[in-house]
Coordinates of C-alpha atoms and ligand atoms in Angstrom, one line a residue:
M21 CA -25.1 10.4 -13.0
D22 CA -24.1 11.6 -17.0
R23 CA -20.1 11.5 -17.3
A24 CA -19.2 14.9 -18.0
R25 CA -21.8 15.1 -14.4
R26 CA -18.8 13.2 -12.4
G27 CA -16.3 14.5 -14.1
F28 CA -17.9 18.9 -13.2
L29 CA -18.1 17.9 -9.5
C30 CA -14.8 15.8 -9.2
Q31 CA -13.3 18.8 -10.8
A32 CA -15.2 21.7 -8.8
S33 CA -14.2 19.8 -5.0
R34 CA -10.6 19.9 -6.7
L35 CA -11.3 23.2 -6.5
A36 CA -13.2 23.6 -3.3
L37 CA -10.3 22.1 -0.8
L38 CA -7.5 24.1 -3.3
A39 CA -9.4 27.2 -2.1
T40 CA -9.7 25.7 1.7
A41 CA -6.3 24.7 1.9
G42 CA -4.5 28.1 4.3
T43 CA -2.0 30.0 3.1
A44 CA 0.7 27.4 2.0
V45 CA -1.2 26.1 -0.6
A46 CA -3.6 29.3 -1.8
R47 CA -1.2 30.3 -4.4
E48 CA -3.0 27.7 -6.4
P49 CA -0.3 25.7 -7.8
S50 CA 0.9 27.5 -10.7
K51 CA 4.1 27.0 -12.7
K52 CA 6.1 28.5 -10.4
Y53 CA 5.1 27.2 -7.3
P54 CA 7.5 24.1 -7.1
F55 CA 5.5 22.3 -4.6
S56 CA 2.9 20.6 -6.7
L57 CA 3.1 17.1 -5.6
G58 CA 2.7 18.3 -1.4
V59 CA 4.5 16.1 1.4
A60 CA 5.0 13.1 2.8
S61 CA 5.9 11.5 5.6
G62 CA 6.6 8.5 6.4
S63 CA 8.7 4.9 8.0
P64 CA 7.5 6.7 11.5
L65 CA 10.4 6.0 14.1
P66 CA 10.5 7.0 17.9
N67 CA 13.4 9.3 17.3
A68 CA 13.3 9.7 13.5
V69 CA 10.2 10.3 11.1
I70 CA 11.5 10.7 7.1
L71 CA 10.0 14.2 5.9
W72 CA 9.4 14.1 1.8
T73 CA 9.2 16.4 -1.1
R74 CA 9.9 16.9 -5.2
I75 CA 10.3 19.9 -6.8
L76 CA 7.7 19.9 -9.7
A77 CA 6.6 23.3 -10.7
D78 CA 4.0 20.6 -13.2
P79 CA 3.4 17.0 -12.9
L80 CA 2.5 17.1 -16.1
D81 CA 5.2 19.4 -17.8
A82 CA 6.8 16.2 -19.9
S83 CA 10.1 17.7 -20.2
P84 CA 13.5 16.1 -18.9
P85 CA 14.0 17.5 -14.9
S86 CA 16.2 20.8 -15.0
P87 CA 19.5 19.5 -14.6
L88 CA 21.1 21.5 -11.6
A89 CA 20.7 20.1 -7.1
I90 CA 18.3 22.3 -5.8
K91 CA 18.5 23.6 -2.1
V92 CA 15.8 22.9 0.2
R93 CA 15.3 24.6 3.2
W94 CA 12.9 21.9 5.9
E95 CA 11.5 22.5 9.6
V96 CA 9.8 20.3 11.6
A97 CA 7.4 22.7 14.6
D98 CA 5.6 21.5 17.2
D99 CA 2.8 24.2 15.9
E100 CA 0.6 24.6 12.7
G101 CA 1.8 28.0 12.3
F102 CA 6.0 26.9 13.3
R103 CA 6.2 29.4 16.2
H104 CA 8.0 26.4 17.9
I105 CA 9.9 25.2 14.8
V106 CA 11.9 21.8 17.1
T107 CA 14.2 21.1 13.9
K108 CA 15.5 22.1 10.8
G109 CA 17.8 22.2 7.9
T110 CA 18.8 22.1 4.4
A111 CA 18.5 19.0 2.1
I112 CA 20.4 18.9 -1.6
A113 CA 18.0 18.0 -4.4
L114 CA 19.8 16.2 -6.8
P115 CA 18.6 16.0 -10.4
A116 CA 19.6 11.7 -10.5
L117 CA 16.2 11.2 -8.1
A118 CA 14.3 14.0 -10.1
H119 CA 14.7 15.7 -7.7
S120 CA 13.0 14.5 -4.5
V121 CA 13.9 14.9 -1.0
H122 CA 14.0 12.2 1.8
V123 CA 14.9 13.9 4.9
D124 CA 15.9 11.9 8.2
A125 CA 14.3 13.9 10.6
T126 CA 15.8 12.7 13.8
G127 CA 16.1 13.2 17.3
L128 CA 12.3 14.1 18.1
Q129 CA 10.0 13.1 21.3
P130 CA 8.9 9.6 20.9
D131 CA 4.9 9.6 20.6
R132 CA 4.6 12.6 18.7
W133 CA 2.6 14.6 16.5
Y134 CA 5.1 17.5 14.3
F135 CA 3.8 19.9 12.4
Y136 CA 6.9 20.0 8.5
R137 CA 7.0 21.8 5.7
F138 CA 9.8 23.1 2.2
I139 CA 11.0 25.9 1.9
L140 CA 12.8 27.1 -1.5
G141 CA 13.1 30.9 -2.2
D142 CA 10.2 32.1 -1.2
A143 CA 7.6 29.4 -1.4
I144 CA 6.4 27.1 1.0
S145 CA 5.2 23.9 0.3
P146 CA 2.0 23.0 2.3
V147 CA 2.5 21.6 5.5
G148 CA 2.3 18.6 6.4
R149 CA 1.5 16.8 9.8
T150 CA 3.4 14.1 11.7
R151 CA 4.5 11.6 14.2
T152 CA 7.2 9.5 15.8
A153 CA 6.3 6.0 16.9
P154 CA 5.5 5.5 21.0
A155 CA 8.8 4.5 23.1
A156 CA 10.7 1.4 23.2
G157 CA 8.1 -0.1 25.9
S158 CA 5.4 2.4 26.1
M159 CA 2.4 0.4 26.1
P160 CA 0.2 3.1 23.7
S161 CA -4.0 2.5 24.8
M162 CA -5.0 2.8 21.7
L163 CA -3.1 3.8 17.5
K164 CA -5.4 3.9 14.8
V165 CA -4.2 2.6 11.3
A166 CA -5.6 3.3 7.8
V167 CA -4.8 0.9 5.1
G168 CA -5.5 1.1 1.6
S169 CA -4.4 -0.4 -1.3
C170 CA -4.9 -0.4 -5.4
Q171 CA -5.5 3.5 -6.6
H172 CA -6.0 3.2 -10.8
W173 CA -6.0 6.9 -12.1
E174 CA -8.1 5.4 -14.3
F175 CA -12.1 4.4 -12.5
G176 CA -12.7 7.1 -10.1
C177 CA -11.3 10.0 -7.9
Y178 CA -9.4 9.4 -4.4
G179 CA -12.5 10.5 -2.5
A180 CA -11.0 7.6 -0.4
H181 CA -8.3 9.1 0.7
R182 CA -10.0 12.5 1.9
H183 CA -12.2 9.9 4.6
I184 CA -9.1 8.9 5.1
A185 CA -7.4 11.9 6.1
R186 CA -10.4 13.1 8.0
A187 CA -10.0 10.3 10.2
A188 CA -6.7 11.8 11.3
P189 CA -4.9 8.3 11.9
D190 CA -2.2 7.7 14.5
L191 CA -0.8 5.5 11.0
V192 CA -1.7 4.9 6.9
A193 CA -0.5 1.5 5.5
F194 CA -0.8 1.6 2.0
L195 CA 0.4 -2.2 0.1
G196 CA 0.5 -1.6 -2.8
D197 CA -1.0 -0.9 -6.7
Y198 CA -0.2 3.0 -6.0
I199 CA 0.6 3.7 -10.2
Y200 CA -0.4 1.5 -12.2
E201 CA 2.1 0.8 -15.5
W202 CA -0.8 0.5 -18.1
G203 CA -1.2 2.7 -20.9
P204 CA -4.7 5.0 -21.7
Y205 CA -7.4 3.4 -19.9
Q206 CA -11.2 4.6 -20.8
L207 CA -11.7 7.8 -18.7
H208 CA -13.7 8.3 -15.9
H209 CA -13.6 11.7 -15.8
P210 CA -13.3 13.9 -18.7
E211 CA -11.4 16.6 -17.2
K212 CA -8.9 13.9 -15.8
V213 CA -5.8 13.4 -18.4
G214 CA -5.5 10.4 -19.0
S215 CA -2.1 8.6 -18.1
G216 CA 0.4 8.0 -21.7
D217 CA 1.6 5.2 -22.9
E218 CA 2.7 1.7 -21.1
C219 CA 5.6 2.3 -18.6
F220 CA 9.0 1.4 -19.3
N221 CA 11.6 4.1 -18.3
L222 CA 12.4 6.1 -15.3
S223 CA 11.2 9.0 -16.3
Q224 CA 7.4 7.6 -17.8
Y225 CA 7.4 6.2 -14.3
R226 CA 8.5 9.5 -13.1
R227 CA 5.6 11.3 -14.3
R228 CA 3.2 8.5 -14.2
Y229 CA 3.6 9.2 -10.4
A230 CA 3.7 13.6 -10.5
Q231 CA 0.4 12.9 -12.4
Y232 CA -1.3 10.6 -9.6
K233 CA 0.7 12.4 -6.9
S234 CA -1.0 15.2 -8.4
D235 CA -4.6 15.3 -6.5
L236 CA -5.3 16.9 -3.8
H237 CA -6.9 14.1 -2.1
L238 CA -4.0 11.8 -2.2
Q239 CA -1.5 15.0 -0.5
A240 CA -4.7 14.8 1.3
S241 CA -4.4 11.6 3.3
H242 CA -0.3 11.4 2.8
H243 CA -0.8 15.1 4.7
A244 CA -2.6 13.9 7.6
A245 CA -0.5 11.4 8.6
P246 CA 3.0 9.3 8.2
W247 CA 2.4 6.2 5.8
I248 CA 4.1 3.2 5.7
V249 CA 4.3 1.4 1.7
T250 CA 5.1 -2.2 0.2
W251 CA 4.7 -2.6 -3.5
D252 CA 3.2 -4.8 -5.4
D253 CA 3.0 -6.1 -8.8
H254 CA 2.3 -2.7 -11.0
E255 CA 4.6 -0.6 -9.5
V256 CA 6.4 -2.3 -12.0
A257 CA 4.8 -4.6 -14.3
N258 CA 1.1 -6.7 -14.3
D259 CA 2.0 -10.0 -13.0
Y260 CA 5.9 -10.2 -12.2
A261 CA 7.3 -12.4 -9.8
A262 CA 11.0 -11.2 -9.5
L263 CA 13.1 -11.0 -12.9
R264 CA 10.1 -12.1 -15.3
D265 CA 7.2 -9.7 -16.9
E266 CA 4.1 -11.3 -18.4
R267 CA 6.3 -10.3 -21.6
L268 CA 9.3 -12.7 -20.6
A269 CA 11.7 -9.7 -22.4
D270 CA 15.3 -9.7 -22.2
D271 CA 15.9 -6.2 -21.0
F272 CA 13.5 -6.3 -17.5
A273 CA 16.2 -6.4 -15.1
Q274 CA 16.1 -3.2 -16.1
R275 CA 13.0 -1.4 -16.6
R276 CA 11.9 -2.7 -13.0
A277 CA 15.2 -0.9 -11.5
A278 CA 13.5 1.9 -13.2
A279 CA 10.7 1.0 -11.8
Y280 CA 12.5 0.7 -7.8
Q281 CA 14.0 4.1 -7.9
A282 CA 11.3 5.8 -9.5
F283 CA 8.8 4.2 -6.0
Y284 CA 11.9 5.5 -3.9
E285 CA 11.6 8.9 -5.7
H286 CA 7.6 9.8 -5.3
M287 CA 7.5 7.8 -1.5
P288 CA 8.5 9.1 2.3
L289 CA 10.4 5.3 2.7
R290 CA 14.0 5.2 4.8
L291 CA 16.8 3.3 2.2
P292 CA 20.2 3.3 3.4
A293 CA 22.1 5.3 0.0
Q294 CA 21.5 3.1 -2.9
R295 CA 24.2 3.1 -5.5
S296 CA 21.4 0.3 -8.1
F297 CA 18.0 0.1 -7.3
A298 CA 18.6 -3.2 -9.9
N299 CA 18.0 -4.0 -5.6
V300 CA 16.1 -2.2 -3.7
Q301 CA 15.6 -4.2 0.4
M302 CA 12.2 -3.6 1.0
Y303 CA 10.8 -5.6 3.6
Q304 CA 10.6 -3.4 6.7
R305 CA 9.5 -4.0 10.2
Y306 CA 7.8 -0.8 12.7
D307 CA 7.2 -1.1 16.8
W308 CA 4.3 0.9 18.6
G309 CA 5.7 0.5 21.3
R310 CA 4.8 -2.5 23.3
L311 CA 1.3 -2.7 21.1
A312 CA 2.3 -3.4 17.8
R313 CA 5.3 -4.8 15.6
F314 CA 4.6 -4.6 12.4
H315 CA 6.0 -7.2 9.8
V316 CA 6.1 -4.4 6.3
L317 CA 7.4 -7.3 3.1
D318 CA 8.1 -7.8 -0.3
D319 CA 5.6 -10.7 -2.0
R320 CA 7.7 -9.4 -5.2
Q321 CA 11.2 -8.6 -5.6
Y322 CA 12.3 -12.4 -4.7
R323 CA 9.2 -14.5 -5.5
A324 CA 9.4 -18.1 -8.0
V325 CA 8.7 -17.8 -10.6
Q326 CA 4.1 -18.3 -11.5
A327 CA 3.5 -21.7 -11.9
C328 CA 2.2 -23.6 -15.0
T329 CA 2.1 -19.7 -16.9
P330 CA 1.2 -20.9 -21.4
P331 CA 4.1 -21.7 -23.2
D332 CA 5.7 -18.5 -24.1
R333 CA 4.7 -15.9 -22.0
G334 CA 4.7 -14.9 -18.1
G335 CA 2.6 -14.6 -15.7
S336 CA -0.4 -16.5 -14.0
S337 CA -2.6 -17.7 -14.8
S338 CA -5.8 -19.9 -13.4
V339 CA -5.4 -23.7 -12.5
S340 CA -6.3 -27.0 -10.8
R341 CA -4.5 -28.8 -8.4
R342 CA -4.5 -31.8 -10.8
D343 CA -3.1 -30.7 -13.4
C344 CA -0.2 -28.3 -12.0
P345 CA 1.8 -30.6 -9.5
A346 CA 4.6 -28.0 -10.0
L347 CA 2.6 -25.7 -7.6
F348 CA 3.2 -27.7 -4.1
D349 CA 7.4 -27.7 -5.2
P350 CA 9.2 -27.0 -1.7
A351 CA 12.0 -25.6 -3.6
R352 CA 9.4 -22.5 -4.8
T353 CA 8.8 -19.1 -2.0
M354 CA 7.4 -16.2 -2.4
L355 CA 9.8 -14.0 0.1
G356 CA 12.8 -15.9 -1.0
A357 CA 14.8 -16.9 1.6
P358 CA 16.5 -14.5 3.5
Q359 CA 13.3 -12.8 3.7
E360 CA 11.8 -15.9 5.5
A361 CA 14.6 -15.3 8.0
W362 CA 14.2 -11.9 8.8
L363 CA 10.0 -12.2 9.3
E364 CA 10.6 -15.7 11.8
Q365 CA 13.4 -13.8 13.5
G366 CA 11.5 -10.3 13.7
L367 CA 8.2 -12.9 14.8
R368 CA 10.2 -14.8 17.4
S369 CA 11.6 -11.8 19.3
S370 CA 8.4 -10.1 19.2
N371 CA 7.2 -8.3 22.7
A372 CA 4.1 -7.1 20.6
S373 CA 0.8 -7.6 21.4
W374 CA -0.6 -7.7 17.7
N375 CA 1.8 -8.4 15.3
V376 CA 0.9 -7.0 11.7
I377 CA 1.5 -9.0 8.8
A378 CA 1.5 -5.9 6.7
Q379 CA 1.6 -7.5 2.8
Q380 CA 0.7 -7.0 -1.3
T381 CA -2.0 -10.2 -1.3
L382 CA -4.8 -12.3 0.2
M383 CA -3.0 -14.8 1.7
A384 CA -6.1 -17.0 2.3
Q385 CA -5.9 -20.5 0.3
S386 CA -9.2 -19.8 -1.6
S387 CA -10.5 -22.1 -4.3
Y388 CA -12.9 -20.9 -6.9
V389 CA -14.8 -24.4 -6.9
H390 CA -15.8 -26.5 -3.4
L391 CA -14.0 -27.9 -1.0
P392 CA -12.6 -30.1 0.0
D393 CA -10.6 -29.3 -2.8
P394 CA -11.3 -31.5 -5.4
P395 CA -9.1 -32.1 -8.8
T396 CA -11.8 -29.3 -10.8
G397 CA -10.4 -26.8 -7.2
R398 CA -8.9 -23.9 -9.2
Y399 CA -6.7 -21.3 -7.9
W400 CA -4.9 -17.9 -9.2
T401 CA -1.7 -18.3 -9.4
D402 CA 0.0 -15.1 -8.8
G403 CA -1.3 -14.9 -5.1
W404 CA -0.7 -16.7 -2.3
N405 CA -2.3 -19.7 -3.5
G406 CA 0.0 -19.9 -6.1
Y407 CA 2.2 -20.3 -3.5
P408 CA 1.2 -22.8 -0.8
V409 CA 3.9 -24.1 0.9
A410 CA 5.2 -21.2 0.9
R411 CA 2.0 -19.9 2.6
Q412 CA 2.1 -23.4 5.2
R413 CA 6.1 -21.7 6.2
L414 CA 4.5 -18.2 6.6
L415 CA 1.8 -19.6 9.3
E416 CA 3.5 -22.8 10.3
S417 CA 6.5 -19.8 11.7
L418 CA 3.5 -17.5 12.5
R419 CA 2.5 -20.0 15.2
A420 CA 5.5 -21.8 16.2
S421 CA 6.9 -18.4 16.9
G422 CA 4.1 -17.6 20.3
A423 CA 3.9 -14.0 18.2
R424 CA 0.7 -13.0 20.3
G425 CA -2.0 -11.0 17.9
P426 CA -1.2 -11.5 14.6
L427 CA -3.1 -10.2 11.9
V428 CA -2.8 -10.0 7.9
L429 CA -3.7 -7.3 6.0
S430 CA -3.7 -7.6 2.7
G431 CA -4.1 -5.3 -0.6
D432 CA -4.0 -6.8 -4.4
V433 CA -7.3 -8.2 -5.0
H434 CA -9.2 -5.4 -5.3
T435 CA -11.7 -7.1 -3.2
F436 CA -12.8 -6.3 1.1
Y437 CA -12.7 -9.1 2.6
A438 CA -12.5 -10.6 6.3
A439 CA -11.0 -14.4 6.3
E440 CA -9.6 -16.8 8.8
L441 CA -6.2 -18.5 8.1
R442 CA -5.3 -22.0 10.0
A443 CA -3.1 -24.3 9.2
D444 CA -5.2 -27.1 6.8
I445 CA -7.9 -24.8 5.4
N446 CA -9.9 -28.2 4.5
Q447 CA -10.1 -29.6 7.7
P448 CA -12.0 -27.6 10.3
V449 CA -10.8 -25.8 13.4
S450 CA -9.1 -28.2 16.2
R451 CA -6.8 -29.0 19.0
D452 CA -4.4 -30.2 15.5
N453 CA -6.2 -27.6 13.3
P454 CA -5.9 -24.5 14.8
L455 CA -6.6 -20.8 13.7
I456 CA -3.7 -19.2 13.5
A457 CA -4.0 -15.7 12.6
T458 CA -7.4 -13.1 10.9
E459 CA -6.6 -10.9 7.7
F460 CA -9.1 -8.4 6.6
C461 CA -8.0 -7.6 2.5
A462 CA -9.1 -3.3 2.7
G463 CA -10.5 -2.9 -1.0
S464 CA -9.4 -1.1 -3.6
V465 CA -9.0 2.9 -3.5
T466 CA -10.3 3.2 -6.9
S467 CA -9.3 -0.2 -9.2
S468 CA -12.1 -2.7 -10.0
S469 CA -12.9 -5.8 -9.6
R470 CA -15.2 -8.7 -10.7
P471 CA -19.5 -8.7 -10.0
Q472 CA -20.9 -9.4 -6.8
A473 CA -22.2 -12.6 -7.4
S474 CA -19.7 -14.1 -8.6
T475 CA -17.1 -13.6 -5.4
D476 CA -20.5 -14.1 -3.8
Q477 CA -20.3 -18.0 -4.6
F478 CA -16.5 -17.8 -4.5
V479 CA -17.4 -16.8 -0.8
S480 CA -20.2 -19.3 -0.2
V481 CA -17.5 -22.1 -0.8
N482 CA -14.6 -20.9 1.0
P483 CA -16.5 -21.0 4.7
H484 CA -13.3 -19.9 6.2
I485 CA -14.4 -16.1 4.6
K486 CA -16.7 -14.5 6.5
L487 CA -17.4 -11.8 4.3
G488 CA -16.4 -10.8 0.4
R489 CA -17.1 -7.6 -1.7
S490 CA -15.7 -6.6 -4.7
D491 CA -18.6 -3.9 -5.8
L492 CA -17.3 -1.6 -3.8
R493 CA -14.0 0.8 -3.2
G494 CA -12.8 2.4 -0.5
F495 CA -10.3 0.9 2.2
A496 CA -10.1 0.0 6.0
L497 CA -9.5 1.4 9.6
L498 CA -7.9 -0.6 12.3
E499 CA -8.2 0.5 15.8
I500 CA -5.5 -1.5 18.1
S501 CA -5.5 -1.4 21.5
P502 CA -4.0 -3.8 24.1
D503 CA -7.2 -5.9 24.4
K504 CA -8.8 -6.4 20.9
T505 CA -8.8 -5.3 17.6
V506 CA -11.5 -3.2 15.9
T507 CA -11.1 -3.4 12.0
H508 CA -14.2 -1.4 10.4
L509 CA -14.4 -1.7 6.3
V510 CA -15.5 1.8 5.3
A511 CA -17.0 2.0 1.5
L512 CA -17.5 4.9 -0.7
D513 CA -21.2 5.7 -1.8
D514 CA -19.9 6.4 -5.8
V515 CA -16.0 6.5 -6.6
D516 CA -16.7 8.6 -9.5
Q517 CA -17.3 11.2 -7.1
A518 CA -14.1 13.4 -5.0
D519 CA -16.6 13.8 -3.0
S520 CA -18.5 11.1 -2.1
P521 CA -19.5 9.9 0.8
V522 CA -18.5 6.5 2.6
F523 CA -20.5 3.7 4.9
G524 CA -19.6 1.9 7.4
L525 CA -19.5 -1.8 5.2
A526 CA -18.8 -4.0 7.8
D527 CA -16.8 -3.7 11.8
F528 CA -14.9 -7.2 13.3
M529 CA -13.1 -7.3 16.7
V530 CA -10.4 -9.1 16.6
E531 CA -9.8 -9.9 20.4
A532 CA -6.7 -10.1 22.1
G533 CA -5.6 -13.7 22.5
R534 CA -8.0 -15.3 20.8
P535 CA -7.4 -14.7 16.1
G536 CA -10.5 -14.9 14.0
A537 CA -12.9 -12.6 13.1
L538 CA -16.0 -11.6 14.8
R539 CA -18.3 -9.3 13.5
I540 CA -20.0 -6.5 15.9
Ligands
LIG607 FE1 -4.6 -3.7 -7.5
LIG608 CA1 -1.9 -6.3 -8.5

């Protein structure tokens, strides 16, 4: 299909969605309609959930926000028609936070679905659907979680989000690269307005989020369920580590703070009031009764810088173990000591049937050449392969904690993977070398990856990786129940069509008490 035709289809489906979206958005976002970015909810607790919106009439308007604070009403109801309102209030959208609104709607009932909306003058926002977590101590029979990551604007349409919304999950976990900070890329779609210059300051990051969030399929995915989120590198800068970026820029700390602030402004995230965004504690824990505990990690903000970078630049590279002994320096951390201790405590104290570690990048040890780990094996230093001692500590802490049902969810690498994690990947599974956890990497919403032939070769030399597909885009859908977790890897027919169908790429089962990915 030629590019113009693909573009037409993308546009047509956006208009069709607008036409069917109901009265709340029937007024097609005009210059005046203040809810052009939709609404969102997230960080669900048994009695509370964060409700989000940002007052912005035109997502692509580059002018600075009005200096006035704006008073917005919000409502939470049992029903979509808002006949039975269970709680409501007003919130102030501050110019200092780009007129974003984060309402912590408390006093809700556990394990319940709700509808919410914002009202400004006579404008009513789209209606979002959200829910609370089940009560502590309860055992829900099922939890459906959609997992996504990596949605480079220029690399396709957000058809994956259309299908996430359709799947009606209880929860969406987004694992990073929500935006890409880069400058212009070649556009797949003539009707999409490309990104501007690379983001360095707050107004640029804000514009980038507004551009991404103008997409109605992404909005639909937010309107369907509460999200839990973490970030990866591209919310700030490619391959950054703590306070070092690829360019070794002197003012990177300022850039990072601007990017962190813009992330908060656009995510339904529960954070304590911040005086500064120089550091933001993003790692969070969410319980789903006794069924599941989510340990949401931040592996960007506290990590040691990548090992063995070429002179005069930061970022990642591919190294051999022989030429990079620094890889094995035990002082090198991925999470930082406080987060490691927090994770260990969260695992030890967990009474959940499933302990889900939701984090950014592939954890499975994986060499580009072959096992067992010859000096010729090469490792990409930005992922967990670049932090082997920290990974060993995490796996050991997971094992020693006795936490049940360990699952690792990952993003970043734009590839669907199912993998088994064991203490020593170079040795066969044994009593001394048990399987510790099962990992699923949820592919990418749009971002592209290497050719499948390279991934086939990669999988063939890493037998603990049960599947690898880098030629397809999509998401994962987990059905977590007390006795098993079924993970559906869902792929798009065509990332260049917003209304693309999807197909089941593969389904894996993990049985309670038995780590390992069983293809079903
Ligand atoms: Fe990415
Ligand atoms: Ca990434």
